[in-house]
């Protein structure tokens, strides 16, 4: 029992979010380097290595050189056991990216110092807010010319509506980048770009009160600017409060340069200290304590055909309480079945291996013969509860799909429903007809290609996709109180339904969403679908 508690306590499970090219992959690589999980040679090969090492299971991924699916990495650093949930770096990300955040206990937001908050970060941030998880900010690429530091913080506060608390403060940027001031230690850590790819830094730590050294190392101009900025900051900035961080109201902010490996270990240390061990989760039987003895987990992602030879699926689950042991029996609540999880796997840096044991906070991938759905609960045989469902995230691109050969109707419907069940796409029907017209909604347009590719390759069905102009989908929260037939929307509004018959509305622009709400008193629309 003592062991169980110790193991769970040392776990940290977080997702890294960013807009493509902000430096998420580079930062992850450096984390792995500190954890000793990858060697130096591997690390300097760059992102191509990192991405392909973790998930080159799909042809389309290799062809385009991008990561279609999110991946999970585990490594040890000091006494911590860290699980990083990576989210696809390409702008064509999918619903999986959102769902990954459901499995994390906190998020690290990487921002490019010359760009500020960008579109993809904004989207992913919304999900973090919905979950109220702590968010940590790493402002990257200080070795390049950066925006004004106060402006960067202002941008985060205004764009995302979260208070910021800088833990360190950059001294210059680009060619005049001198290092960071650690507000906690009241010291300056000098920048040295010789750290690139190595663990041994050449940085020096200088006490802020050591005036001569400060001036010598920073130059008097940079030193006076720093003094001014610190004074301003002490007067204006939010104070650090662990409680506010835990609630997701305040984000600790760090500055650094992932590429030159500056500020990364400093960030990791503070982050691990400020972030929490596995959090308790809600279920229909109350809150499930992660430290309780009995195993429980939920499925947050299903990935098809990782091994082409076997045509299998892998269900990724987040362990929420207790310990998983090889060959142990568990209950699949939604399937009402007692079963053994088969060949559970875990990713250790770049290797996939079979796990003998895993603890709350860990992610395991198990072989799925087609029985699991996103959001399913697994628990110990004597228990019976369901974890709170995973919301359905709003697709932003829609297309009508038809199979080219009408004789292949059966394969087409089977294929498209299976792919929808894995959660890569969402399928809808016209409101007043059946499945003869299928409308597909996706979060990133790449999923259309994935769908076409998979239907051709796995189900032998050619399809034609006709893009639709809609960009906004809304679930009707109070569908039982509203007469859908009588709903009066704007001329661009379209009524559709999901496979369970739930009504939804499609709109071309956000203005129409507002108009429709105005025209229909009492109508409640939601951006997330509840299962
Ligand atoms: P992502 O996963 O968020 O998409 O970003 P990634 O780490 O792949 O980084 C995007 C580009 O930014 C890469 O350059 C990377 O080397 C560079 N980069 C990351 N961190 C820093 C930093 O701190 N400073 C500077 N100057 N550059 C940084 P690339 O040329 O697109 O790729 P590569 O050929 O270097 O791999």
JSON list of N, CA and C in Angstrom, two decimals, residues 173-246:
[
{"chain": "A", "resi": 173, "resn": "UNK", "atom": "N", "xyz": [16.72, 39.92, -26.00]},
{"chain": "A", "resi": 173, "resn": "UNK", "atom": "CA", "xyz": [16.37, 38.78, -26.83]},
{"chain": "A", "resi": 173, "resn": "UNK", "atom": "C", "xyz": [17.23, 38.84, -28.08]},
{"chain": "A", "resi": 174, "resn": "UNK", "atom": "N", "xyz": [17.18, 37.77, -28.86]},
{"chain": "A", "resi": 174, "resn": "UNK", "atom": "CA", "xyz": [17.96, 37.71, -30.10]},
{"chain": "A", "resi": 174, "resn": "UNK", "atom": "C", "xyz": [19.44, 37.85, -29.81]},
{"chain": "A", "resi": 175, "resn": "UNK", "atom": "N", "xyz": [20.10, 38.70, -30.60]},
{"chain": "A", "resi": 175, "resn": "UNK", "atom": "CA", "xyz": [21.55, 38.87, -30.42]},
{"chain": "A", "resi": 175, "resn": "UNK", "atom": "C", "xyz": [21.91, 39.44, -29.05]},
{"chain": "A", "resi": 176, "resn": "UNK", "atom": "N", "xyz": [20.97, 40.20, -28.49]},
{"chain": "A", "resi": 176, "resn": "UNK", "atom": "CA", "xyz": [21.29, 40.78, -27.18]},
{"chain": "A", "resi": 176, "resn": "UNK", "atom": "C", "xyz": [20.66, 40.01, -26.02]},
{"chain": "A", "resi": 177, "resn": "UNK", "atom": "N", "xyz": [20.33, 38.75, -26.24]},
{"chain": "A", "resi": 177, "resn": "UNK", "atom": "CA", "xyz": [19.78, 37.94, -25.15]},
{"chain": "A", "resi": 177, "resn": "UNK", "atom": "C", "xyz": [20.91, 37.61, -24.16]},
{"chain": "A", "resi": 178, "resn": "UNK", "atom": "N", "xyz": [20.69, 37.99, -22.91]},
{"chain": "A", "resi": 178, "resn": "UNK", "atom": "CA", "xyz": [21.75, 37.79, -21.91]},
{"chain": "A", "resi": 178, "resn": "UNK", "atom": "C", "xyz": [21.42, 36.70, -20.89]},
{"chain": "A", "resi": 179, "resn": "UNK", "atom": "N", "xyz": [20.15, 36.31, -20.83]},
{"chain": "A", "resi": 179, "resn": "UNK", "atom": "CA", "xyz": [19.78, 35.30, -19.85]},
{"chain": "A", "resi": 179, "resn": "UNK", "atom": "C", "xyz": [18.44, 35.62, -19.22]},
{"chain": "A", "resi": 180, "resn": "UNK", "atom": "N", "xyz": [18.17, 34.98, -18.10]},
{"chain": "A", "resi": 180, "resn": "UNK", "atom": "CA", "xyz": [16.91, 35.28, -17.40]},
{"chain": "A", "resi": 180, "resn": "UNK", "atom": "C", "xyz": [17.18, 35.60, -15.94]},
{"chain": "A", "resi": 181, "resn": "UNK", "atom": "N", "xyz": [16.29, 36.39, -15.39]},
{"chain": "A", "resi": 181, "resn": "UNK", "atom": "CA", "xyz": [16.35, 36.70, -13.96]},
{"chain": "A", "resi": 181, "resn": "UNK", "atom": "C", "xyz": [15.35, 35.78, -13.28]},
{"chain": "A", "resi": 182, "resn": "UNK", "atom": "N", "xyz": [15.84, 34.99, -12.33]},
{"chain": "A", "resi": 182, "resn": "UNK", "atom": "CA", "xyz": [14.97, 34.07, -11.59]},
{"chain": "A", "resi": 182, "resn": "UNK", "atom": "C", "xyz": [14.41, 34.84, -10.40]},
{"chain": "A", "resi": 183, "resn": "UNK", "atom": "N", "xyz": [13.13, 35.12, -10.43]},
{"chain": "A", "resi": 183, "resn": "UNK", "atom": "CA", "xyz": [12.52, 35.97, -9.40]},
{"chain": "A", "resi": 183, "resn": "UNK", "atom": "C", "xyz": [12.51, 35.30, -8.03]},
{"chain": "A", "resi": 184, "resn": "UNK", "atom": "N", "xyz": [12.53, 34.00, -8.04]},
{"chain": "A", "resi": 184, "resn": "UNK", "atom": "CA", "xyz": [12.51, 33.25, -6.81]},
{"chain": "A", "resi": 184, "resn": "UNK", "atom": "C", "xyz": [13.88, 33.26, -6.13]},
{"chain": "A", "resi": 185, "resn": "UNK", "atom": "N", "xyz": [14.91, 33.01, -6.93]},
{"chain": "A", "resi": 185, "resn": "UNK", "atom": "CA", "xyz": [16.27, 32.96, -6.40]},
{"chain": "A", "resi": 185, "resn": "UNK", "atom": "C", "xyz": [16.90, 34.35, -6.30]},
{"chain": "A", "resi": 186, "resn": "UNK", "atom": "N", "xyz": [16.26, 35.31, -6.91]},
{"chain": "A", "resi": 186, "resn": "UNK", "atom": "CA", "xyz": [16.80, 36.66, -7.03]},
{"chain": "A", "resi": 186, "resn": "UNK", "atom": "C", "xyz": [18.21, 36.62, -7.62]},
{"chain": "A", "resi": 187, "resn": "UNK", "atom": "N", "xyz": [18.32, 35.86, -8.68]},
{"chain": "A", "resi": 187, "resn": "UNK", "atom": "CA", "xyz": [19.62, 35.70, -9.36]},
{"chain": "A", "resi": 187, "resn": "UNK", "atom": "C", "xyz": [19.41, 35.73, -10.86]},
{"chain": "A", "resi": 188, "resn": "UNK", "atom": "N", "xyz": [20.49, 36.05, -11.54]},
{"chain": "A", "resi": 188, "resn": "UNK", "atom": "CA", "xyz": [20.44, 36.01, -13.00]},
{"chain": "A", "resi": 188, "resn": "UNK", "atom": "C", "xyz": [21.16, 34.75, -13.48]},
{"chain": "A", "resi": 189, "resn": "UNK", "atom": "N", "xyz": [20.54, 34.04, -14.41]},
{"chain": "A", "resi": 189, "resn": "UNK", "atom": "CA", "xyz": [21.19, 32.89, -15.02]},
{"chain": "A", "resi": 189, "resn": "UNK", "atom": "C", "xyz": [21.60, 33.35, -16.40]},
{"chain": "A", "resi": 190, "resn": "UNK", "atom": "N", "xyz": [22.89, 33.38, -16.66]},
{"chain": "A", "resi": 190, "resn": "UNK", "atom": "CA", "xyz": [23.35, 33.94, -17.93]},
{"chain": "A", "resi": 190, "resn": "UNK", "atom": "C", "xyz": [23.13, 32.97, -19.08]},
{"chain": "A", "resi": 191, "resn": "UNK", "atom": "N", "xyz": [22.92, 33.54, -20.23]},
{"chain": "A", "resi": 191, "resn": "UNK", "atom": "CA", "xyz": [22.64, 32.74, -21.43]},
{"chain": "A", "resi": 191, "resn": "UNK", "atom": "C", "xyz": [23.94, 32.29, -22.07]},
{"chain": "A", "resi": 192, "resn": "UNK", "atom": "N", "xyz": [23.92, 31.04, -22.48]},
{"chain": "A", "resi": 192, "resn": "UNK", "atom": "CA", "xyz": [25.07, 30.58, -23.23]},
{"chain": "A", "resi": 192, "resn": "UNK", "atom": "C", "xyz": [24.57, 29.65, -24.30]},
{"chain": "A", "resi": 193, "resn": "UNK", "atom": "N", "xyz": [24.81, 30.01, -25.55]},
{"chain": "A", "resi": 193, "resn": "UNK", "atom": "CA", "xyz": [24.24, 29.17, -26.60]},
{"chain": "A", "resi": 193, "resn": "UNK", "atom": "C", "xyz": [25.10, 27.95, -26.89]},
{"chain": "A", "resi": 194, "resn": "UNK", "atom": "N", "xyz": [26.16, 27.77, -26.10]},
{"chain": "A", "resi": 194, "resn": "UNK", "atom": "CA", "xyz": [26.94, 26.56, -26.29]},
{"chain": "A", "resi": 194, "resn": "UNK", "atom": "C", "xyz": [26.22, 25.36, -25.69]},
{"chain": "A", "resi": 195, "resn": "UNK", "atom": "N", "xyz": [25.08, 25.63, -25.07]},
{"chain": "A", "resi": 195, "resn": "UNK", "atom": "CA", "xyz": [24.35, 24.53, -24.45]},
{"chain": "A", "resi": 195, "resn": "UNK", "atom": "C", "xyz": [23.60, 23.67, -25.46]},
{"chain": "A", "resi": 196, "resn": "UNK", "atom": "N", "xyz": [23.55, 24.12, -26.67]},
{"chain": "A", "resi": 196, "resn": "UNK", "atom": "CA", "xyz": [22.78, 23.42, -27.69]},
{"chain": "A", "resi": 196, "resn": "UNK", "atom": "C", "xyz": [23.04, 21.90, -27.68]},
{"chain": "A", "resi": 197, "resn": "UNK", "atom": "N", "xyz": [22.03, 21.15, -27.38]},
{"chain": "A", "resi": 197, "resn": "UNK", "atom": "CA", "xyz": [22.15, 19.70, -27.46]},
{"chain": "A", "resi": 197, "resn": "UNK", "atom": "C", "xyz": [22.95, 19.05, -26.36]},
{"chain": "A", "resi": 198, "resn": "UNK", "atom": "N", "xyz": [23.46, 19.79, -25.42]},
{"chain": "A", "resi": 198, "resn": "UNK", "atom": "CA", "xyz": [24.22, 19.14, -24.35]},
{"chain": "A", "resi": 198, "resn": "UNK", "atom": "C", "xyz": [23.53, 19.34, -23.01]},
{"chain": "A", "resi": 199, "resn": "UNK", "atom": "N", "xyz": [23.92, 18.56, -22.06]},
{"chain": "A", "resi": 199, "resn": "UNK", "atom": "CA", "xyz": [23.30, 18.69, -20.76]},
{"chain": "A", "resi": 199, "resn": "UNK", "atom": "C", "xyz": [24.07, 19.66, -19.88]},
{"chain": "A", "resi": 200, "resn": "UNK", "atom": "N", "xyz": [25.36, 19.71, -20.10]},
{"chain": "A", "resi": 200, "resn": "UNK", "atom": "CA", "xyz": [26.21, 20.55, -19.25]},
{"chain": "A", "resi": 200, "resn": "UNK", "atom": "C", "xyz": [26.12, 22.00, -19.71]},
{"chain": "A", "resi": 201, "resn": "UNK", "atom": "N", "xyz": [25.53, 22.80, -18.90]},
{"chain": "A", "resi": 201, "resn": "UNK", "atom": "CA", "xyz": [25.40, 24.20, -19.28]},
{"chain": "A", "resi": 201, "resn": "UNK", "atom": "C", "xyz": [26.65, 25.00, -18.93]},
{"chain": "A", "resi": 202, "resn": "UNK", "atom": "N", "xyz": [26.86, 26.06, -19.67]},
{"chain": "A", "resi": 202, "resn": "UNK", "atom": "CA", "xyz": [27.98, 26.95, -19.33]},
{"chain": "A", "resi": 202, "resn": "UNK", "atom": "C", "xyz": [27.43, 28.20, -18.66]},
{"chain": "A", "resi": 203, "resn": "UNK", "atom": "N", "xyz": [26.14, 28.15, -18.32]},
{"chain": "A", "resi": 203, "resn": "UNK", "atom": "CA", "xyz": [25.51, 29.30, -17.70]},
{"chain": "A", "resi": 203, "resn": "UNK", "atom": "C", "xyz": [26.10, 29.58, -16.34]},
{"chain": "A", "resi": 204, "resn": "UNK", "atom": "N", "xyz": [26.05, 30.85, -15.97]},
{"chain": "A", "resi": 204, "resn": "UNK", "atom": "CA", "xyz": [26.47, 31.20, -14.61]},
{"chain": "A", "resi": 204, "resn": "UNK", "atom": "C", "xyz": [25.28, 31.72, -13.85]},
{"chain": "A", "resi": 205, "resn": "UNK", "atom": "N", "xyz": [25.34, 31.54, -12.53]},
{"chain": "A", "resi": 205, "resn": "UNK", "atom": "CA", "xyz": [24.28, 32.11, -11.71]},
{"chain": "A", "resi": 205, "resn": "UNK", "atom": "C", "xyz": [24.87, 33.29, -10.94]},
{"chain": "A", "resi": 206, "resn": "UNK", "atom": "N", "xyz": [24.28, 34.45, -11.11]},
{"chain": "A", "resi": 206, "resn": "UNK", "atom": "CA", "xyz": [24.81, 35.64, -10.43]},
{"chain": "A", "resi": 206, "resn": "UNK", "atom": "C", "xyz": [23.76, 36.22, -9.51]},
{"chain": "A", "resi": 207, "resn": "UNK", "atom": "N", "xyz": [24.18, 36.48, -8.30]},
{"chain": "A", "resi": 207, "resn": "UNK", "atom": "CA", "xyz": [23.29, 37.10, -7.32]},
{"chain": "A", "resi": 207, "resn": "UNK", "atom": "C", "xyz": [22.94, 38.51, -7.80]},
{"chain": "A", "resi": 208, "resn": "UNK", "atom": "N", "xyz": [21.66, 38.82, -7.75]},
{"chain": "A", "resi": 208, "resn": "UNK", "atom": "CA", "xyz": [21.22, 40.12, -8.25]},
{"chain": "A", "resi": 208, "resn": "UNK", "atom": "C", "xyz": [21.87, 41.28, -7.49]},
{"chain": "A", "resi": 209, "resn": "UNK", "atom": "N", "xyz": [22.22, 41.06, -6.25]},
{"chain": "A", "resi": 209, "resn": "UNK", "atom": "CA", "xyz": [22.83, 42.13, -5.44]},
{"chain": "A", "resi": 209, "resn": "UNK", "atom": "C", "xyz": [24.31, 42.34, -5.70]},
{"chain": "A", "resi": 210, "resn": "UNK", "atom": "N", "xyz": [24.87, 41.42, -6.46]},
{"chain": "A", "resi": 210, "resn": "UNK", "atom": "CA", "xyz": [26.28, 41.56, -6.79]},
{"chain": "A", "resi": 210, "resn": "UNK", "atom": "C", "xyz": [26.43, 42.52, -7.98]},
{"chain": "A", "resi": 211, "resn": "UNK", "atom": "N", "xyz": [26.40, 43.79, -7.66]},
{"chain": "A", "resi": 211, "resn": "UNK", "atom": "CA", "xyz": [26.31, 44.84, -8.67]},
{"chain": "A", "resi": 211, "resn": "UNK", "atom": "C", "xyz": [27.42, 44.78, -9.72]},
{"chain": "A", "resi": 212, "resn": "UNK", "atom": "N", "xyz": [28.64, 44.59, -9.27]},
{"chain": "A", "resi": 212, "resn": "UNK", "atom": "CA", "xyz": [29.77, 44.58, -10.20]},
{"chain": "A", "resi": 212, "resn": "UNK", "atom": "C", "xyz": [29.64, 43.44, -11.22]},
{"chain": "A", "resi": 213, "resn": "UNK", "atom": "N", "xyz": [29.35, 42.26, -10.68]},
{"chain": "A", "resi": 213, "resn": "UNK", "atom": "CA", "xyz": [29.21, 41.10, -11.57]},
{"chain": "A", "resi": 213, "resn": "UNK", "atom": "C", "xyz": [28.06, 41.29, -12.54]},
{"chain": "A", "resi": 214, "resn": "UNK", "atom": "N", "xyz": [26.96, 41.82, -12.02]},
{"chain": "A", "resi": 214, "resn": "UNK", "atom": "CA", "xyz": [25.78, 42.02, -12.87]},
{"chain": "A", "resi": 214, "resn": "UNK", "atom": "C", "xyz": [26.13, 42.92, -14.03]},
{"chain": "A", "resi": 215, "resn": "UNK", "atom": "N", "xyz": [26.77, 44.03, -13.72]},
{"chain": "A", "resi": 215, "resn": "UNK", "atom": "CA", "xyz": [27.11, 44.99, -14.77]},
{"chain": "A", "resi": 215, "resn": "UNK", "atom": "C", "xyz": [28.11, 44.40, -15.75]},
{"chain": "A", "resi": 216, "resn": "UNK", "atom": "N", "xyz": [29.04, 43.64, -15.21]},
{"chain": "A", "resi": 216, "resn": "UNK", "atom": "CA", "xyz": [30.07, 43.06, -16.06]},
{"chain": "A", "resi": 216, "resn": "UNK", "atom": "C", "xyz": [29.44, 42.04, -17.03]},
{"chain": "A", "resi": 217, "resn": "UNK", "atom": "N", "xyz": [28.57, 41.21, -16.51]},
{"chain": "A", "resi": 217, "resn": "UNK", "atom": "CA", "xyz": [28.01, 40.15, -17.34]},
{"chain": "A", "resi": 217, "resn": "UNK", "atom": "C", "xyz": [26.89, 40.62, -18.27]},
{"chain": "A", "resi": 218, "resn": "UNK", "atom": "N", "xyz": [26.11, 41.58, -17.79]},
{"chain": "A", "resi": 218, "resn": "UNK", "atom": "CA", "xyz": [24.96, 41.99, -18.60]},
{"chain": "A", "resi": 218, "resn": "UNK", "atom": "C", "xyz": [25.24, 43.25, -19.41]},
{"chain": "A", "resi": 219, "resn": "UNK", "atom": "N", "xyz": [26.19, 44.05, -18.96]},
{"chain": "A", "resi": 219, "resn": "UNK", "atom": "CA", "xyz": [26.39, 45.37, -19.56]},
{"chain": "A", "resi": 219, "resn": "UNK", "atom": "C", "xyz": [25.48, 46.32, -18.82]},
{"chain": "A", "resi": 220, "resn": "UNK", "atom": "N", "xyz": [25.91, 47.60, -18.67]},
{"chain": "A", "resi": 220, "resn": "UNK", "atom": "CA", "xyz": [25.12, 48.45, -17.77]},
{"chain": "A", "resi": 220, "resn": "UNK", "atom": "C", "xyz": [23.75, 48.79, -18.34]},
{"chain": "A", "resi": 221, "resn": "UNK", "atom": "N", "xyz": [23.64, 48.83, -19.67]},
{"chain": "A", "resi": 221, "resn": "UNK", "atom": "CA", "xyz": [22.34, 49.16, -20.27]},
{"chain": "A", "resi": 221, "resn": "UNK", "atom": "C", "xyz": [21.30, 48.08, -19.97]},
{"chain": "A", "resi": 222, "resn": "UNK", "atom": "N", "xyz": [21.69, 46.83, -20.24]},
{"chain": "A", "resi": 222, "resn": "UNK", "atom": "CA", "xyz": [20.77, 45.71, -20.00]},
{"chain": "A", "resi": 222, "resn": "UNK", "atom": "C", "xyz": [20.45, 45.61, -18.52]},
{"chain": "A", "resi": 223, "resn": "UNK", "atom": "N", "xyz": [21.46, 45.92, -17.71]},
{"chain": "A", "resi": 223, "resn": "UNK", "atom": "CA", "xyz": [21.25, 45.84, -16.26]},
{"chain": "A", "resi": 223, "resn": "UNK", "atom": "C", "xyz": [20.22, 46.87, -15.80]},
{"chain": "A", "resi": 224, "resn": "UNK", "atom": "N", "xyz": [20.36, 48.13, -16.28]},
{"chain": "A", "resi": 224, "resn": "UNK", "atom": "CA", "xyz": [19.37, 49.12, -15.82]},
{"chain": "A", "resi": 224, "resn": "UNK", "atom": "C", "xyz": [17.98, 48.81, -16.34]},
{"chain": "A", "resi": 225, "resn": "UNK", "atom": "N", "xyz": [17.92, 48.30, -17.57]},
{"chain": "A", "resi": 225, "resn": "UNK", "atom": "CA", "xyz": [16.59, 47.96, -18.12]},
{"chain": "A", "resi": 225, "resn": "UNK", "atom": "C", "xyz": [15.96, 46.86, -17.25]},
{"chain": "A", "resi": 226, "resn": "UNK", "atom": "N", "xyz": [16.77, 45.89, -16.87]},
{"chain": "A", "resi": 226, "resn": "UNK", "atom": "CA", "xyz": [16.25, 44.80, -16.03]},
{"chain": "A", "resi": 226, "resn": "UNK", "atom": "C", "xyz": [15.72, 45.35, -14.70]},
{"chain": "A", "resi": 227, "resn": "UNK", "atom": "N", "xyz": [16.52, 46.25, -14.09]},
{"chain": "A", "resi": 227, "resn": "UNK", "atom": "CA", "xyz": [16.10, 46.83, -12.81]},
{"chain": "A", "resi": 227, "resn": "UNK", "atom": "C", "xyz": [14.74, 47.52, -12.95]},
{"chain": "A", "resi": 228, "resn": "UNK", "atom": "N", "xyz": [14.62, 48.28, -14.04]},
{"chain": "A", "resi": 228, "resn": "UNK", "atom": "CA", "xyz": [13.35, 48.99, -14.28]},
{"chain": "A", "resi": 228, "resn": "UNK", "atom": "C", "xyz": [12.20, 48.01, -14.42]},
{"chain": "A", "resi": 229, "resn": "UNK", "atom": "N", "xyz": [12.44, 46.98, -15.23]},
{"chain": "A", "resi": 229, "resn": "UNK", "atom": "CA", "xyz": [11.36, 46.03, -15.51]},
{"chain": "A", "resi": 229, "resn": "UNK", "atom": "C", "xyz": [10.95, 45.26, -14.26]},
{"chain": "A", "resi": 230, "resn": "UNK", "atom": "N", "xyz": [11.95, 44.91, -13.46]},
{"chain": "A", "resi": 230, "resn": "UNK", "atom": "CA", "xyz": [11.63, 44.17, -12.23]},
{"chain": "A", "resi": 230, "resn": "UNK", "atom": "C", "xyz": [10.78, 45.03, -11.30]},
{"chain": "A", "resi": 231, "resn": "UNK", "atom": "N", "xyz": [11.15, 46.29, -11.24]},
{"chain": "A", "resi": 231, "resn": "UNK", "atom": "CA", "xyz": [10.41, 47.19, -10.37]},
{"chain": "A", "resi": 231, "resn": "UNK", "atom": "C", "xyz": [8.95, 47.31, -10.83]},
{"chain": "A", "resi": 232, "resn": "UNK", "atom": "N", "xyz": [8.81, 47.47, -12.15]},
{"chain": "A", "resi": 232, "resn": "UNK", "atom": "CA", "xyz": [7.46, 47.55, -12.74]},
{"chain": "A", "resi": 232, "resn": "UNK", "atom": "C", "xyz": [6.66, 46.29, -12.43]},
{"chain": "A", "resi": 233, "resn": "UNK", "atom": "N", "xyz": [7.33, 45.19, -12.59]},
{"chain": "A", "resi": 233, "resn": "UNK", "atom": "CA", "xyz": [6.70, 43.88, -12.41]},
{"chain": "A", "resi": 233, "resn": "UNK", "atom": "C", "xyz": [6.25, 43.68, -10.96]},
{"chain": "A", "resi": 234, "resn": "UNK", "atom": "N", "xyz": [7.11, 44.02, -10.04]},
{"chain": "A", "resi": 234, "resn": "UNK", "atom": "CA", "xyz": [6.76, 43.85, -8.63]},
{"chain": "A", "resi": 234, "resn": "UNK", "atom": "C", "xyz": [5.53, 44.69, -8.30]},
{"chain": "A", "resi": 235, "resn": "UNK", "atom": "N", "xyz": [5.43, 45.86, -8.96]},
{"chain": "A", "resi": 235, "resn": "UNK", "atom": "CA", "xyz": [4.29, 46.73, -8.69]},
{"chain": "A", "resi": 235, "resn": "UNK", "atom": "C", "xyz": [3.01, 46.26, -9.36]},
{"chain": "A", "resi": 236, "resn": "UNK", "atom": "N", "xyz": [3.14, 45.70, -10.60]},
{"chain": "A", "resi": 236, "resn": "UNK", "atom": "CA", "xyz": [1.95, 45.46, -11.40]},
{"chain": "A", "resi": 236, "resn": "UNK", "atom": "C", "xyz": [1.53, 44.00, -11.53]},
{"chain": "A", "resi": 237, "resn": "UNK", "atom": "N", "xyz": [2.49, 43.09, -11.53]},
{"chain": "A", "resi": 237, "resn": "UNK", "atom": "CA", "xyz": [2.20, 41.69, -11.85]},
{"chain": "A", "resi": 237, "resn": "UNK", "atom": "C", "xyz": [1.44, 40.97, -10.74]},
{"chain": "A", "resi": 238, "resn": "UNK", "atom": "N", "xyz": [0.77, 39.88, -11.13]},
{"chain": "A", "resi": 238, "resn": "UNK", "atom": "CA", "xyz": [0.06, 39.07, -10.14]},
{"chain": "A", "resi": 238, "resn": "UNK", "atom": "C", "xyz": [1.07, 38.33, -9.28]},
{"chain": "A", "resi": 239, "resn": "UNK", "atom": "N", "xyz": [0.76, 38.19, -7.99]},
{"chain": "A", "resi": 239, "resn": "UNK", "atom": "CA", "xyz": [1.63, 37.41, -7.11]},
{"chain": "A", "resi": 239, "resn": "UNK", "atom": "C", "xyz": [1.41, 35.94, -7.38]},
{"chain": "A", "resi": 240, "resn": "UNK", "atom": "N", "xyz": [2.46, 35.16, -7.13]},
{"chain": "A", "resi": 240, "resn": "UNK", "atom": "CA", "xyz": [2.30, 33.73, -7.32]},
{"chain": "A", "resi": 240, "resn": "UNK", "atom": "C", "xyz": [1.37, 33.17, -6.25]},
{"chain": "A", "resi": 241, "resn": "UNK", "atom": "N", "xyz": [0.43, 32.33, -6.66]},
{"chain": "A", "resi": 241, "resn": "UNK", "atom": "CA", "xyz": [-0.42, 31.66, -5.70]},
{"chain": "A", "resi": 241, "resn": "UNK", "atom": "C", "xyz": [-0.67, 30.25, -6.20]},
{"chain": "A", "resi": 242, "resn": "UNK", "atom": "N", "xyz": [-0.17, 29.28, -5.46]},
{"chain": "A", "resi": 242, "resn": "UNK", "atom": "CA", "xyz": [-0.31, 27.88, -5.87]},
{"chain": "A", "resi": 242, "resn": "UNK", "atom": "C", "xyz": [-1.80, 27.52, -6.02]},
{"chain": "A", "resi": 243, "resn": "UNK", "atom": "N", "xyz": [-2.60, 28.08, -5.15]},
{"chain": "A", "resi": 243, "resn": "UNK", "atom": "CA", "xyz": [-4.02, 27.76, -5.20]},
{"chain": "A", "resi": 243, "resn": "UNK", "atom": "C", "xyz": [-4.65, 28.22, -6.52]},
{"chain": "A", "resi": 244, "resn": "UNK", "atom": "N", "xyz": [-4.28, 29.44, -6.94]},
{"chain": "A", "resi": 244, "resn": "UNK", "atom": "CA", "xyz": [-4.83, 29.96, -8.20]},
{"chain": "A", "resi": 244, "resn": "UNK", "atom": "C", "xyz": [-4.29, 29.17, -9.40]},
{"chain": "A", "resi": 245, "resn": "UNK", "atom": "N", "xyz": [-3.04, 28.72, -9.29]},
{"chain": "A", "resi": 245, "resn": "UNK", "atom": "CA", "xyz": [-2.47, 27.89, -10.36]},
{"chain": "A", "resi": 245, "resn": "UNK", "atom": "C", "xyz": [-3.26, 26.58, -10.43]},
{"chain": "A", "resi": 246, "resn": "UNK", "atom": "N", "xyz": [-3.51, 25.97, -9.29]},
{"chain": "A", "resi": 246, "resn": "UNK", "atom": "CA", "xyz": [-4.23, 24.69, -9.25]},
{"chain": "A", "resi": 246, "resn": "UNK", "atom": "C", "xyz": [-5.63, 24.80, -9.86]}
]
